[in-house]
Amino acid sequence: MIKVTDLHKKIGQVQALNGLSFAAHNGTITGLLGPNGAGKTTCLRTLFGLLKADSGSAEIDGLNVVSQSRQAKQQLGLFPDPCGLYERLTPREYVQFFAQLNGMAGKDAKDATDEVLSLLKMQDIADRRCQGFSQGQRMKTALAQAIVHKPTNIVLDEPTRGLDVMSTRVLRDLLLMLKQQGHCVLFSSHVMQEVAALCDQVVVIAAGRVVAQGSPAELCLRTGKTNLEDAFISLIGTDEGIAA
Amino acid sequence: MMNLFRTLFRKELLDASRDKRSVMAGLYYALGTPVLMCLLFSVLLKQLSASDELLISIDNADAAPALVQYLANNDIRQGEGADAKAIRLAVSTDFQQQLQQGRPATVIIDADRADDQLRTAIQRLERELGRYNSEIATLRLMARGIDPQLMQPIDVQMQDQATPDSRGGTFLGIASLSIILTLFYAAMNLAIDTSAGERERNSLTLLLSQPLSSLQLVLAKIAAIACFSMLGLVVILLVSKFAYGMVPWQQLGFNISLNTDFMLFTLLVGLPLALLSASLQVMVSFVAKSFKEAQTYVTMVLLVPVALSMVTTYNIAPEYLQWLPIAAQQQAMIGFLKGSAIAMPQLLVSSLLTLAIFAACSYASSRLLKSEKVVFGL
């Protein structure tokens, strides 16, 4: 479970987060939806402890990300944007490295790596260096890294960018499987279809604050629109920066 | 704690060792420098031991046949062409007359003293003229029945303590300089790649989001880079051993031979320097905002070890410099090669200082990684 409370963060002259509060629960896929520059990435970076909030707090499974950062981070799997691959390592080495960083011992890390590589159907590229990978292969590698240590909470920053239909389906199935297993899945996106198809809960962000939270159906109902896209536009009051 | 460090260290080693270009760029220095030095030394030695004959132009030589004969006996002759030095010795027209009357007879040396290539030749000419001077003076005193020893109130005797090996001071300095600087050049590209490069490839933020402390991360990076520095040191020592073996040292009566003891000694005193080198360059690269900026800054910072090593090589270091990192270690290496006593207090103090700087730079880097500005290169 991920919970952020009244986050404020100013970056340069921009008030990136302005009293942001929401919660994402276990066994649920929560979508962080907002136009470009709404504060999605800033919010996620604060969650990873990369940025320090000016005020407010973020908790992962009840652990404060600042004061109990190491324990909190162990409960967290990250799929960042950009992917942050090591071009000179193979996916197997890369994924195993992150498994070990998250406290898995040699043998366990190796088994977990094998498992996640076959789960994502990556055996054919597992021992090739990441240099020259296609966007889809990069995304899969990053995804494997995020879930290899089986964290309770999985955070994905724009996970569908650049994926072809096949890969998008793999990702979708994977997220649903994680949800079934009781994980808390939080992802940021500005792609309506993705959010509408996957999310149980949608948190709509604009200008650093939550403007609405609820299931896609609830949001449509509340705004009197028939689809999420129209509901979203009506909620944030502009159609700027939204991909169909 | 240790497991995390080991995981990080292994990954850094693996990643760096696959970065063939950076590794080779560092090793080219270690491979090439001794060969270059070997050629340089050979040319220098050839120049130093070149034929003893000094050709100059002598004006009005007929006026001083005895002087010209004396100089010729000491291989200083009238000559022309490419071998002749640009030194003109002008004998005054009344030279013979003045000499006969026991008055100073003038000769003029016309040459450019600022010309380095002429300096030793001019000194040699002056020395021979001085000897001729005192020879004539001695004869004159004897002719007047005076003991010429009266003219020599002090008898200066030089007892040369120099052993053949200790004579090659500058050569030893240059050789040890090239060896010590490997620790810095072999690390340069890797240090920039693992810090500024890692940030530019966006993997730094992902790493820092993992449950680890930034100090562990920094130390693992430094340890991996230091390994490559030490590899460079081993390579340059081995190549130097063979390259310097081919220089015709015997012409100068000394020898630079890098034996196993010296190599082990150098690896020992070099280890703290490798840590300093890696931590310093990593810190500077993190301070820089981009890869290119890091390259510029690191190159600038590397002037400091070069300068420290230079003043040691040319023996122009003030006393306190001999206590500083790099200078003291190099001094110890030169001492070891010369077979003279090694200044242990200086070496110990500077090694401790070296480790202190390593600790300070590592800590500073770990602090830098807590700054949003540094991590995102803002």
XYZ file of C-alpha atoms in Angstrom:
622
model
C 0.000 0.000 0.000
C 1.245 3.426 -0.979
C 0.052 6.558 0.697
C 1.056 10.149 0.100
C -0.210 12.927 2.293
C -0.268 16.626 1.476
C 2.945 16.666 -0.587
C 4.364 20.050 -1.503
C 7.418 20.417 -3.711
C 8.795 23.424 -5.510
C 11.338 22.824 -8.275
C 12.952 26.073 -9.316
C 10.108 28.531 -9.820
C 7.531 25.804 -10.438
C 5.235 24.496 -7.710
C 5.345 20.905 -8.982
C 3.364 19.367 -6.122
C 0.778 21.432 -4.368
C -0.851 19.482 -1.571
C -1.002 16.098 -3.293
C -2.692 13.313 -1.316
C -3.884 9.868 -2.395
C -3.620 6.212 -1.470
C -3.069 3.110 -3.605
C -4.162 -0.165 -2.020
C -2.989 -3.747 -2.251
C -4.724 -5.932 -4.812
C -5.585 -2.853 -6.828
C -4.205 -1.214 -9.945
C -4.139 2.516 -9.426
C -3.543 4.857 -12.330
C -1.982 8.246 -11.900
C -3.515 10.229 -14.719
C -2.577 13.748 -15.641
C -1.470 15.973 -18.497
C 2.234 16.605 -19.152
C 3.748 18.632 -16.352
C 0.984 17.773 -13.891
C 3.502 16.435 -11.341
C 3.246 12.672 -11.968
C 6.978 12.030 -12.274
C 7.779 14.426 -9.428
C 5.330 12.541 -7.246
C 6.896 9.181 -8.113
C 10.423 10.498 -7.572
C 9.400 11.722 -4.159
C 8.068 8.251 -3.481
C 11.462 6.691 -4.334
C 13.212 9.181 -2.060
C 15.031 10.831 -4.949
C 13.360 14.145 -4.298
C 12.644 15.506 -0.857
C 9.220 16.994 -0.379
C 9.134 20.514 1.061
C 6.303 19.331 3.276
C 4.000 16.361 3.579
C 4.916 12.692 3.710
C 4.982 9.518 1.639
C 4.568 6.030 3.088
C 5.047 2.563 1.666
C 3.352 -0.164 3.696
C 3.268 2.325 6.535
C 7.030 2.985 6.308
C 8.068 6.593 5.845
C 10.235 6.946 2.705
C 12.501 9.516 4.362
C 13.009 8.269 7.905
C 12.812 4.517 7.131
C 14.038 4.784 3.601
C 15.839 1.453 3.307
C 12.991 -0.706 4.622
C 10.481 1.291 2.590
C 12.498 0.883 -0.616
C 12.716 -2.863 -0.117
C 8.929 -3.015 -0.461
C 9.091 -1.120 -3.717
C 9.703 -2.243 -7.299
C 10.481 0.491 -9.768
C 9.957 0.830 -13.451
C 11.435 4.228 -14.178
C 11.218 6.559 -17.133
C 13.748 6.409 -18.814
C 14.509 2.729 -18.218
C 18.038 3.145 -16.852
C 19.501 0.010 -18.421
C 23.189 -0.836 -18.398
C 24.047 -1.155 -22.054
C 27.025 -3.393 -21.405
C 25.189 -5.917 -19.227
C 22.832 -8.646 -20.390
C 19.247 -8.698 -19.079
C 20.160 -11.726 -16.969
C 23.071 -9.922 -15.304
C 21.040 -6.744 -14.981
C 18.001 -8.354 -13.382
C 20.113 -10.506 -11.074
C 22.062 -7.438 -9.948
C 18.882 -5.723 -8.849
C 17.623 -8.880 -7.160
C 20.805 -8.953 -5.090
C 20.597 -5.242 -4.350
C 17.198 -5.922 -2.843
C 18.647 -8.412 -0.437
C 18.340 -11.737 -2.292
C 21.232 -14.106 -1.819
C 23.151 -15.518 -4.809
C 21.095 -18.689 -5.431
C 17.732 -17.091 -4.712
C 18.584 -14.150 -6.944
C 19.532 -16.511 -9.755
C 16.324 -18.543 -9.465
C 14.179 -15.436 -9.228
C 15.902 -14.050 -12.307
C 15.278 -17.218 -14.308
C 11.674 -17.170 -13.222
C 10.971 -13.595 -14.190
C 12.827 -13.928 -17.510
C 10.658 -16.858 -18.513
C 7.534 -15.121 -17.206
C 8.234 -12.236 -19.584
C 9.297 -14.635 -22.371
C 12.743 -13.110 -22.557
C 14.896 -16.241 -22.805
C 15.946 -15.448 -26.367
C 17.463 -12.093 -25.399
C 18.465 -12.934 -21.827
C 22.156 -13.301 -22.611
C 22.564 -10.573 -25.177
C 23.940 -7.225 -24.110
C 21.283 -4.539 -23.834
C 23.082 -2.357 -26.355
C 20.948 -2.168 -29.466
C 17.766 -3.465 -27.848
C 14.471 -2.327 -29.290
C 12.216 -0.162 -27.172
C 10.028 -3.170 -26.339
C 13.006 -5.262 -25.265
C 14.228 -2.415 -23.083
C 10.851 -2.059 -21.441
C 10.674 -5.775 -20.725
C 14.120 -5.767 -19.184
C 13.187 -2.830 -16.991
C 9.972 -4.524 -16.016
C 11.806 -7.724 -15.087
C 14.084 -5.635 -12.915
C 11.107 -4.034 -11.174
C 9.385 -7.262 -10.171
C 12.265 -9.720 -9.716
C 12.440 -9.318 -5.950
C 8.669 -9.672 -5.610
C 8.013 -6.370 -3.869
C 4.571 -5.721 -2.419
C 4.341 -2.446 -4.285
C 5.175 -1.870 -7.933
C 5.459 1.610 -9.333
C 5.601 2.169 -13.088
C 6.325 5.484 -14.763
C 4.685 5.586 -18.210
C 5.034 1.839 -18.747
C 3.338 1.597 -22.139
C 5.416 4.136 -24.045
C 6.873 2.665 -27.187
C 5.395 -0.799 -26.780
C 3.867 -2.644 -29.706
C 0.524 -4.384 -29.376
C 2.039 -7.704 -28.363
C 4.199 -6.202 -25.670
C 1.355 -4.050 -24.395
C -0.710 -7.188 -23.947
C 2.121 -8.909 -22.128
C 2.391 -5.922 -19.853
C -1.348 -5.781 -19.298
C -1.537 -9.466 -18.428
C 1.397 -9.078 -16.110
C -0.139 -6.163 -14.242
C -3.397 -8.070 -13.874
C -1.483 -11.072 -12.576
C 0.332 -8.897 -10.036
C -3.014 -7.502 -8.950
C -4.396 -11.001 -8.567
C -1.450 -11.898 -6.369
C -2.378 -9.029 -4.099
C 0.306 -6.529 -5.067
C -0.263 -2.833 -5.026
C 0.310 -1.557 -8.568
C 0.648 2.161 -9.187
C 1.348 3.524 -12.620
C 1.438 6.911 -14.191
C 0.168 7.466 -17.684
C -1.451 9.933 -19.973
C -2.844 7.267 -22.294
C -6.584 7.047 -21.695
C -7.208 3.607 -23.214
C -4.565 2.050 -21.051
C -5.919 3.572 -17.885
C -9.514 2.811 -18.712
C -8.713 -0.816 -19.554
C -6.566 -1.583 -16.568
C -7.223 0.597 -13.576
C -9.527 -0.098 -10.703
C -8.804 3.316 -9.325
C -7.850 6.483 -11.175
C -6.199 9.437 -9.499
C -6.493 12.486 -11.736
C -3.745 15.026 -11.139
C -3.435 18.543 -12.475
C -1.108 21.318 -11.398
C 0.342 19.278 -8.547
C -2.877 18.356 -6.806
C -5.539 15.636 -7.021
C -8.625 16.859 -8.805
C -10.576 13.592 -8.636
C -10.217 9.989 -7.500
C -12.387 6.973 -8.197
C -12.982 4.080 -10.575
C -13.250 4.969 -14.288
C -16.991 4.370 -14.113
C -17.361 6.623 -11.099
C -15.447 9.409 -12.794
C -17.665 9.142 -15.874
C -20.730 9.178 -13.700
C -19.568 12.152 -11.700
C -18.897 14.251 -14.808
C -21.871 12.960 -16.775
C -19.652 11.817 -19.655
C -19.703 8.485 -21.466
C -16.002 7.857 -21.702
C -12.982 8.464 -19.520
C -11.339 10.859 -21.940
C -14.246 13.284 -21.871
C -14.539 12.845 -18.128
C -10.838 13.619 -17.742
C -11.052 16.780 -19.835
C -14.049 17.928 -17.965
C -12.238 17.282 -14.664
C -9.052 19.180 -15.444
C -10.830 21.816 -17.515
C -8.487 21.717 -20.538
C -7.448 19.282 -23.239
C -3.813 20.276 -23.198
C -1.181 17.533 -23.311
C -3.439 14.506 -23.585
C -2.792 11.583 -25.865
C -5.867 9.830 -27.165
C 26.296 -4.342 4.349
C 29.230 -6.310 2.914
C 26.966 -8.282 0.582
C 25.567 -5.111 -0.904
C 29.042 -3.691 -1.362
C 30.177 -6.896 -3.049
C 27.192 -6.895 -5.386
C 27.794 -3.272 -6.343
C 31.541 -3.795 -6.699
C 31.082 -6.831 -8.944
C 28.684 -4.976 -11.173
C 31.047 -1.988 -11.436
C 33.945 -4.264 -12.341
C 31.904 -6.148 -14.924
C 30.487 -2.983 -16.436
C 33.866 -1.242 -16.546
C 35.717 -4.234 -17.941
C 33.258 -4.363 -20.847
C 33.895 -0.707 -21.541
C 36.850 -1.676 -23.717
C 37.495 1.816 -25.010
C 37.862 3.382 -21.584
C 39.986 0.539 -20.262
C 42.257 0.596 -23.283
C 42.527 4.391 -23.232
C 43.924 4.043 -19.730
C 46.221 1.188 -20.653
C 47.595 2.903 -23.753
C 49.272 5.324 -21.397
C 50.748 2.484 -19.364
C 51.915 0.660 -22.488
C 53.137 3.642 -24.483
C 54.831 5.879 -21.956
C 57.750 3.595 -21.024
C 58.504 3.038 -24.700
C 58.427 6.774 -25.321
C 60.630 7.384 -22.284
C 63.034 4.724 -23.471
C 63.427 6.520 -26.807
C 63.749 9.894 -25.098
C 66.412 8.648 -22.699
C 68.367 7.039 -25.512
C 68.436 10.318 -27.441
C 69.412 12.271 -24.314
C 72.192 9.862 -23.439
C 73.502 10.002 -26.971
C 73.630 13.776 -26.743
C 75.354 13.712 -23.369
C 78.008 11.292 -24.458
C 78.451 12.797 -27.934
C 81.973 13.314 -29.263
C 84.069 15.397 -26.960
C 85.334 17.726 -29.605
C 84.009 21.266 -29.299
C 84.238 23.332 -32.480
C 84.053 27.106 -32.177
C 85.235 29.998 -34.286
C 88.365 31.766 -33.091
C 89.063 35.259 -34.417
C 92.624 36.439 -34.696
C 93.983 33.052 -33.659
C 97.453 33.969 -34.943
C 97.847 36.484 -32.111
C 97.671 33.764 -29.421
C 99.249 30.556 -30.749
C 99.992 29.174 -27.275
C 96.415 29.658 -26.094
C 95.005 28.101 -29.262
C 97.371 25.157 -28.823
C 96.319 24.777 -25.183
C 92.644 24.718 -26.162
C 93.348 22.271 -28.968
C 95.040 19.964 -26.472
C 91.720 19.975 -24.614
C 89.677 19.279 -27.770
C 88.456 22.802 -28.299
C 89.282 23.737 -31.880
C 88.642 26.251 -34.584
C 86.004 24.776 -36.852
C 83.166 25.468 -39.228
C 80.110 23.755 -40.579
C 77.167 22.013 -38.966
C 79.085 20.671 -35.988
C 80.503 24.047 -34.975
C 78.802 25.774 -32.062
C 77.723 29.394 -32.313
C 80.492 30.544 -30.006
C 83.096 33.065 -31.125
C 86.300 33.550 -29.220
C 87.892 36.879 -30.216
C 91.535 37.362 -29.334
C 92.467 41.038 -29.041
C 95.105 42.366 -31.452
C 97.481 43.397 -28.675
C 97.134 40.014 -26.931
C 100.767 38.971 -27.395
C 102.075 42.370 -26.374
C 99.950 42.595 -23.219
C 100.915 39.077 -22.236
C 104.603 39.816 -22.611
C 104.277 42.898 -20.442
C 102.489 40.923 -17.761
C 99.259 42.836 -18.184
C 95.781 41.296 -18.631
C 95.338 40.315 -22.238
C 91.740 40.424 -23.454
C 89.804 37.595 -25.056
C 86.081 37.972 -25.705
C 83.587 35.117 -25.674
C 80.732 36.033 -27.971
C 77.770 33.698 -27.493
C 74.165 33.546 -26.372
C 74.114 32.412 -22.778
C 70.341 31.952 -22.793
C 70.654 29.231 -25.403
C 70.344 25.987 -23.437
C 72.154 23.985 -26.036
C 75.220 26.233 -25.771
C 75.358 26.451 -22.005
C 77.579 23.474 -21.282
C 79.844 24.346 -24.214
C 80.309 27.901 -22.932
C 80.993 26.632 -19.426
C 83.578 24.242 -20.786
C 85.338 27.010 -22.737
C 85.342 29.254 -19.655
C 86.722 26.444 -17.527
C 89.570 25.780 -19.930
C 90.380 29.484 -20.215
C 90.420 29.653 -16.420
C 92.887 26.774 -16.269
C 95.097 28.398 -18.855
C 94.922 31.561 -16.801
C 96.126 29.921 -13.613
C 98.799 27.950 -15.467
C 100.365 31.157 -16.823
C 99.960 32.806 -13.416
C 101.769 29.917 -11.725
C 104.640 30.168 -14.216
C 104.906 33.913 -13.622
C 105.073 33.486 -9.858
C 107.702 30.793 -10.143
C 109.766 33.042 -12.456
C 109.728 35.657 -9.689
C 110.756 33.130 -7.079
C 107.383 33.009 -5.306
C 105.815 29.759 -4.234
C 102.665 29.441 -6.375
C 100.942 27.703 -3.436
C 100.563 31.173 -1.891
C 97.888 31.726 -4.448
C 95.943 28.782 -3.115
C 94.960 29.528 0.484
C 92.299 26.850 0.496
C 92.720 23.413 -0.933
C 89.252 22.268 -1.953
C 88.938 18.514 -2.263
C 85.773 16.930 -3.515
C 85.047 13.426 -2.353
C 82.174 12.280 -4.533
C 79.706 10.179 -2.589
C 77.626 9.468 -5.645
C 77.236 5.837 -6.521
C 76.759 5.091 -10.180
C 73.062 4.463 -9.576
C 72.470 7.723 -7.785
C 73.851 9.800 -10.634
C 70.855 9.373 -12.856
C 68.681 11.563 -10.616
C 66.668 13.291 -13.299
C 66.254 10.101 -15.272
C 64.955 8.356 -12.189
C 62.648 11.296 -11.550
C 61.145 11.157 -15.009
C 60.808 7.374 -14.896
C 59.045 7.434 -11.507
C 56.850 10.345 -12.613
C 55.591 8.390 -15.583
C 54.903 5.402 -13.347
C 52.995 7.341 -10.675
C 50.857 9.259 -13.147
C 49.520 5.970 -14.524
C 47.400 5.721 -11.388
C 45.613 8.857 -12.513
C 45.432 8.384 -16.260
C 44.342 4.752 -16.156
C 41.390 5.760 -13.950
C 40.295 8.881 -15.771
C 37.881 7.561 -18.384
C 36.397 4.926 -16.110
C 35.849 7.403 -13.301
C 33.986 9.765 -15.597
C 31.988 6.942 -17.162
C 30.850 5.448 -13.877
C 29.702 8.773 -12.444
C 28.815 11.424 -15.015
C 28.204 8.653 -17.566
C 25.943 6.690 -15.259
C 23.931 9.820 -14.582
C 23.627 10.635 -18.274
C 22.402 7.100 -19.029
C 19.687 7.528 -16.374
C 20.699 4.467 -14.394
C 21.989 6.512 -11.453
C 18.496 7.508 -10.313
C 17.338 3.897 -10.505
C 20.321 2.761 -8.439
C 19.710 5.418 -5.829
C 16.083 4.310 -5.580
C 17.269 0.909 -4.367
C 17.689 0.068 -0.691
C 21.353 1.031 -0.386
C 23.324 3.952 0.986
C 25.016 6.368 -1.360
C 28.293 5.798 0.504
C 28.209 2.083 -0.370
C 27.591 2.977 -3.976
C 30.436 5.494 -4.079
C 32.887 3.161 -2.344
C 32.059 0.308 -4.722
C 32.689 2.567 -7.684
C 35.968 3.824 -6.235
C 37.153 0.322 -5.402
C 36.433 -0.881 -8.945
C 38.238 2.065 -10.536
C 41.183 1.655 -8.164
C 41.490 -1.951 -9.376
C 41.939 -0.708 -12.919
C 44.452 1.912 -11.728
C 46.452 -0.833 -10.081
C 46.203 -2.906 -13.244
C 47.650 0.081 -15.127
C 50.425 0.284 -12.551
C 51.306 -3.399 -12.970
C 51.347 -2.990 -16.747
C 53.564 0.092 -16.727
C 55.976 -1.526 -14.270
C 56.354 -4.600 -16.464
C 56.692 -2.609 -19.683
C 59.126 -0.198 -17.994
C 61.261 -3.071 -16.814
C 61.834 -4.204 -20.383
C 61.916 -0.766 -21.997
C 64.462 0.694 -19.562
C 66.527 -2.450 -19.924
C 67.184 -1.401 -23.509
C 68.469 2.105 -22.750
C 72.300 2.269 -22.984
C 72.727 3.488 -19.392
C 76.361 2.341 -19.127
C 77.387 5.406 -21.156
C 76.666 7.507 -18.077
C 77.945 5.019 -15.579
C 74.639 4.246 -13.884
C 71.715 1.972 -14.401
C 67.952 1.986 -13.879
C 66.829 -1.524 -13.265
C 63.343 -2.202 -11.954
C 63.655 -5.367 -9.909
C 60.855 -7.312 -8.273
C 61.433 -5.645 -4.908
C 60.975 -2.236 -6.459
C 57.790 -3.353 -8.186
C 56.295 -4.700 -4.972
C 57.322 -1.540 -3.128
C 55.706 0.622 -5.814
C 52.483 -1.397 -5.741
C 52.373 -0.944 -1.974
C 52.920 2.814 -1.933
C 50.714 3.127 -5.030
C 47.639 1.528 -3.482
C 46.586 4.538 -1.356
C 47.267 6.765 -4.360
C 44.982 4.620 -6.515
C 42.191 5.158 -3.976
C 42.882 8.880 -3.903
C 42.931 9.061 -7.682
C 39.618 7.220 -8.060
C 37.805 9.103 -5.293
C 39.029 12.493 -6.489
C 38.028 11.906 -10.094
C 34.637 10.449 -9.162
C 33.912 13.441 -6.954
C 34.897 15.933 -9.641
C 32.778 14.079 -12.213
C 29.737 14.215 -9.957
C 30.185 17.936 -9.419
C 30.187 18.482 -13.176
C 26.786 18.723 -14.784
C 27.502 16.631 -17.849
C 29.906 14.066 -19.258
C 31.748 16.670 -21.305
C 32.018 19.061 -18.407
C 33.403 16.221 -16.297
C 36.100 15.542 -18.874
C 37.167 19.174 -18.770
C 37.213 19.389 -14.979
C 39.010 16.090 -14.467
C 41.693 17.093 -16.958
C 42.153 20.331 -15.058
C 42.291 18.614 -11.682
C 44.892 16.156 -12.980
C 47.298 19.062 -13.390
C 47.753 19.007 -9.616
C 49.335 15.517 -9.395
C 51.353 16.302 -12.512
C 52.664 19.492 -10.897
C 53.456 17.717 -7.618
C 55.304 15.037 -9.502
C 57.163 17.550 -11.686
C 58.597 19.553 -8.818
C 59.783 16.303 -7.275
C 61.344 15.163 -10.526
C 63.326 18.350 -10.997
C 64.113 18.572 -7.323
C 62.714 22.067 -6.924
C 60.178 21.174 -4.254
C 60.264 23.212 -1.069
C 60.700 21.199 2.126
C 57.016 20.985 3.078
C 56.050 19.564 -0.317
C 58.027 16.459 0.489
C 55.358 15.581 3.050
C 52.508 15.740 0.561
C 50.878 12.875 -1.334
C 52.431 11.934 -4.661
C 55.610 13.938 -3.969
C 56.588 11.836 -0.967
C 55.661 8.552 -2.613
C 57.675 9.462 -5.679
C 60.597 10.517 -3.515
C 60.446 7.143 -1.813
C 60.429 5.358 -5.161
C 63.455 7.348 -6.327
C 65.172 6.599 -3.021
C 64.436 2.915 -3.425
C 65.861 2.886 -6.954
C 68.960 4.816 -5.922
C 69.499 2.445 -3.065
C 69.616 5.385 -0.648
C 67.637 5.700 2.572
C 63.881 6.199 2.201
C 62.430 9.107 4.166
C 60.035 7.001 6.219
C 58.355 9.793 8.255
C 57.503 11.672 5.057
C 56.241 8.532 3.363
C 54.065 7.564 6.326
C 52.607 11.038 6.790
C 51.864 11.415 3.113
C 50.310 7.950 2.885
C 48.026 8.822 5.788
C 47.215 12.140 4.115
C 46.489 10.258 0.910
C 44.021 8.003 2.706
C 42.485 11.009 4.448
C 41.868 12.714 1.107
C 40.373 9.471 -0.210
C 38.020 9.349 2.774
C 37.089 13.010 2.385
C 36.413 12.717 -1.348
C 34.357 9.544 -0.868
C 32.272 11.134 1.841
C 31.820 14.285 -0.245
C 30.651 12.197 -3.228
C 28.142 10.344 -1.060
C 26.818 13.688 0.176
C 26.610 14.946 -3.393
C 24.417 11.962 -4.293
C 21.905 13.109 -1.708
C 21.514 16.395 -3.542
C 18.691 16.619 -6.088
C 20.736 19.057 -8.148
C 23.598 16.605 -8.525
C 21.501 13.491 -9.125
C 19.387 15.084 -11.837
C 22.216 17.280 -13.131
C 20.120 20.413 -12.654
